[in-house]
Structures are given as structure tokens and as C-alpha cells.
Amino acid sequence: MIKLLKAQDYIKMPWKNGAGITEEVIKVTDYNIDNFLWRVSIADIKEDGTFSSFIGYQRIISVLEGKGMVLEVDGKLSRPLSTFDPFAFKGESEVSCKLLKGPLRDFNLIYNPLSIAANLQWIVNEQPTRIFTNAEDIVLFNAGDKVTVNISNQEIVLEHYDTLWVTNQDDLKEVYITTITNSFKCCFISLTSKN
């Protein structure tokens, strides 16, 4: 099934620690509605502070807008994180954030590594790009200007911050990304159940 998720329809909710707001792009739950298998979201960070804890989950975070940040994870400093430079850490880690030059917006994948195998990569390119995958779920998030995506003989246009979600796949898919501006910035995520 192919779903186009529009940026204006993302669900806004408070952070678990109450220190900010998250826009939930996708959340896939298991049989217990209180738990989720994986989630993709966007958050605005306006000041230095601590991150919420997600015990039992793996997290991958990327800066979307802003000058970047440094994370302290369980007492160790990350490299300076700039736009489209993903960084992974365990959900139960103690994490605090130091903004480098003002507020920023970030992009997050959180998943249960016991149940889900996940891959995330940023594609910042000037040439049309083809990706082949047989993952059960494919997420393509557009962080740049309008792009056109061809998949399963369907052409889908993604505006800024729109998301393409291809779910319940059981065969090899070709994803072909083009843009009229000759430059695009997309995050490609593939997820497959381990069960």
C-alpha cells in the first residue's frame, strides 16, 4: 500500500518530558496500543536541555534546519551534528543537547530493535536516484524542494516535508527520485520485521 502523508496533517503532541512539541509523521504500534514498533517524527528544539527516555528503543536523529547541535550521551559528547548528518543512540541513554547557534528542527526515527531491522540514509543529490529494496516498509521524507517519486508504476509528488510511506511490501521495489530543481534532500528509511 502506498500512502502520501502531507506535512500539514502530522499530529502534534508534547514530548514525554514536557519540554517541547513533536510532530508525529508515522507511528506503527504492536498489539499493545501503548507500545509502538517504530515512529518517525519531527521536533523543534528551542533551547539546550534533556531528551525524553525511550527504554528499549533505538533512536536515530538528524538536524533538518538550524546550525546544529552537540549531544551528550551517557556522559560522552557527540561530534557536532549539522544538517542531514544522522546520529544513533539507545533510547534509555541519558541525553542532553547543546545548540550550536540557536534553535533547530530535527528528524527522528525511533524503533524497537528486538522487533525491527531498520536502515536510514540521507540522499542529498543533484542527479536522479534509483533505490531498490524489498523491505516491508519504506519511508521517504522530503526535506527539500518538490520531488517526484516513481514506485510501482505510480508517480507521486512530495512537497517540502511531505512523506511517502510504502507499507506491507513483499517484493522488490524500485524507487526513482527526480526533481526539476536539480537538487533534492530526502531521507530514505527501510524497516523489516524480525519476527
Coordinates of C-alpha atoms in Angstrom, one line a residue:
M1 CA 0.0 0.0 0.0
I2 CA 1.3 3.5 -0.9
K3 CA 0.4 6.4 1.3
L4 CA 1.2 10.1 0.7
L5 CA 1.4 11.9 4.1
K6 CA 1.1 15.7 3.9
A7 CA 3.1 17.9 6.2
Q8 CA 0.1 19.8 7.4
D9 CA -1.6 16.6 8.6
Y10 CA 1.1 15.5 11.0
I11 CA -0.1 15.1 14.6
K12 CA 1.3 17.4 17.2
M13 CA 1.9 16.2 20.7
P14 CA 4.0 17.2 23.7
W15 CA 7.3 15.5 24.4
K16 CA 7.3 12.7 27.0
N17 CA 9.3 15.1 29.3
G18 CA 7.0 18.0 28.6
A19 CA 9.9 20.2 27.3
G20 CA 8.7 20.6 23.7
I21 CA 6.4 19.6 20.9
T22 CA 6.8 16.7 18.4
E23 CA 5.1 16.4 15.0
E24 CA 4.3 12.7 14.6
V25 CA 4.7 11.6 11.0
I26 CA 4.1 7.9 11.3
K27 CA 3.7 5.6 14.3
V28 CA 3.3 1.8 13.9
T29 CA 2.0 0.0 17.1
D30 CA 2.0 -3.6 18.0
Y31 CA -0.9 -5.4 19.7
N32 CA -0.5 -3.2 22.8
I33 CA -1.6 0.3 21.6
D34 CA 0.6 1.9 24.3
N35 CA 3.8 0.5 22.7
F36 CA 5.0 1.2 19.2
L37 CA 7.2 -0.8 16.9
W38 CA 8.6 2.3 15.2
R39 CA 7.9 6.0 14.8
V40 CA 9.1 8.8 12.6
S41 CA 8.7 12.4 13.9
I42 CA 9.9 16.0 13.7
A43 CA 10.7 18.2 16.7
D44 CA 11.7 21.8 17.3
I45 CA 14.4 22.3 19.8
K46 CA 14.4 25.9 21.1
E47 CA 17.0 25.7 23.9
D48 CA 19.5 23.4 25.5
G49 CA 18.0 20.6 27.5
T50 CA 17.5 16.9 28.1
F51 CA 15.8 14.4 25.8
S52 CA 13.0 12.1 26.7
S53 CA 13.8 8.5 27.6
F54 CA 12.5 5.6 25.4
I55 CA 13.6 2.5 27.2
G56 CA 14.1 -0.5 24.9
Y57 CA 14.2 1.6 21.7
Q58 CA 16.9 2.6 19.3
R59 CA 17.0 6.3 18.1
I60 CA 18.4 8.0 15.1
I61 CA 18.3 11.8 15.0
S62 CA 19.2 14.3 12.2
V63 CA 19.2 18.1 12.1
L64 CA 16.7 19.4 9.5
E65 CA 17.1 23.1 10.0
G66 CA 19.4 25.3 12.1
K67 CA 23.1 25.5 12.8
G68 CA 23.4 22.2 14.5
M69 CA 24.0 20.7 18.0
V70 CA 26.2 18.6 20.2
L71 CA 24.7 15.8 22.2
E72 CA 26.0 14.4 25.4
V73 CA 25.1 10.7 25.6
D74 CA 25.7 8.9 28.9
G75 CA 28.5 11.4 29.6
K76 CA 30.2 11.3 26.2
L77 CA 30.0 14.2 23.7
S78 CA 28.9 13.5 20.1
R79 CA 30.6 15.1 17.1
P80 CA 29.0 18.5 16.1
L81 CA 25.8 17.4 14.2
S82 CA 24.9 19.5 11.2
T83 CA 22.1 19.2 8.7
F84 CA 21.4 15.7 7.3
D85 CA 24.1 14.1 9.5
P86 CA 22.4 11.2 11.3
F87 CA 23.4 10.1 14.8
A88 CA 22.3 7.0 16.7
F89 CA 21.9 6.3 20.4
K90 CA 19.9 4.0 22.7
G91 CA 16.5 5.2 23.9
E92 CA 17.4 4.6 27.5
S93 CA 20.6 6.7 27.4
E94 CA 20.8 9.9 29.3
V95 CA 20.9 12.5 26.6
S96 CA 21.2 16.3 26.7
C97 CA 21.5 18.7 23.9
K98 CA 23.7 21.8 23.4
L99 CA 22.5 24.0 20.5
L100 CA 25.4 25.5 18.5
K101 CA 23.9 28.7 17.2
G102 CA 20.2 28.9 18.1
P103 CA 17.1 26.8 17.7
L104 CA 16.8 24.0 15.2
R105 CA 14.4 21.4 13.9
D106 CA 15.2 17.7 13.9
F107 CA 14.0 14.5 12.3
N108 CA 13.8 11.3 14.4
L109 CA 13.4 7.6 13.8
I110 CA 12.7 5.5 17.0
Y111 CA 12.3 1.8 16.7
N112 CA 12.3 -1.4 18.8
P113 CA 15.5 -3.2 17.7
L114 CA 14.2 -6.5 19.1
S115 CA 11.3 -6.5 16.6
I116 CA 12.5 -4.3 13.7
A117 CA 15.6 -4.1 11.5
A118 CA 16.0 -0.5 10.2
N119 CA 18.2 1.4 7.9
L120 CA 18.3 5.2 7.5
Q121 CA 20.2 7.3 5.0
W122 CA 20.1 10.8 3.7
I123 CA 20.2 11.3 0.0
V124 CA 21.4 14.8 -0.9
N125 CA 21.9 14.7 -4.7
E126 CA 21.8 16.6 -7.9
Q127 CA 21.1 13.5 -10.1
P128 CA 18.0 11.3 -10.3
T129 CA 18.4 8.4 -7.9
R130 CA 17.2 4.8 -8.0
I131 CA 16.9 2.7 -4.9
F132 CA 16.0 -1.0 -4.9
T133 CA 14.6 -2.5 -1.7
N134 CA 12.5 -5.4 -0.5
A135 CA 11.9 -4.0 2.9
E136 CA 8.4 -4.4 4.4
D137 CA 8.1 -0.7 5.0
I138 CA 9.7 2.2 3.1
V139 CA 9.6 5.8 4.2
L140 CA 10.8 8.6 2.0
F141 CA 10.8 12.0 3.7
N142 CA 11.3 15.1 1.6
A143 CA 13.4 17.8 3.4
G144 CA 14.0 19.9 0.3
D145 CA 12.1 21.3 -2.7
K146 CA 9.4 19.4 -4.5
V147 CA 10.4 16.0 -5.8
T148 CA 8.7 13.4 -7.9
V149 CA 8.9 9.7 -6.9
N150 CA 8.1 6.8 -9.2
I151 CA 7.3 3.5 -7.5
S152 CA 5.2 0.6 -8.7
N153 CA 4.2 2.5 -11.9
Q154 CA 2.8 5.3 -9.8
E155 CA 4.1 8.9 -9.8
I156 CA 3.9 10.8 -6.5
V157 CA 4.8 14.4 -5.9
L158 CA 6.3 15.2 -2.5
E159 CA 6.2 18.9 -1.4
H160 CA 8.5 20.2 1.4
Y161 CA 8.3 17.9 4.5
D162 CA 5.8 15.5 2.8
T163 CA 6.4 11.8 3.3
L164 CA 5.8 8.7 1.2
W165 CA 5.1 5.6 3.1
V166 CA 5.0 2.2 1.3
T167 CA 3.8 -0.5 3.6
N168 CA 3.2 -4.2 3.6
Q169 CA 5.7 -4.9 0.8
D170 CA 6.5 -8.5 -0.2
D171 CA 8.6 -8.0 -3.3
L172 CA 11.5 -5.9 -4.7
K173 CA 10.6 -2.3 -5.3
E174 CA 12.4 0.3 -7.4
V175 CA 12.1 3.9 -6.0
Y176 CA 13.1 6.5 -8.6
I177 CA 13.5 10.1 -7.3
T178 CA 13.8 13.2 -9.5
T179 CA 13.3 16.9 -9.2
I180 CA 13.0 19.9 -11.5
T181 CA 15.4 22.0 -9.3
N182 CA 18.3 19.5 -9.9
S183 CA 18.9 19.2 -6.2
F184 CA 17.0 17.2 -3.6
K185 CA 17.3 16.3 0.1
C186 CA 15.4 13.2 1.1
C187 CA 15.7 10.7 4.0
F188 CA 15.2 7.1 2.9
I189 CA 14.2 4.6 5.7
S190 CA 13.6 0.9 5.2
L191 CA 12.1 -1.3 8.0
T192 CA 11.5 -5.0 8.2
S193 CA 10.1 -7.1 11.0
K194 CA 12.5 -9.6 12.6
N195 CA 9.6 -12.0 13.5

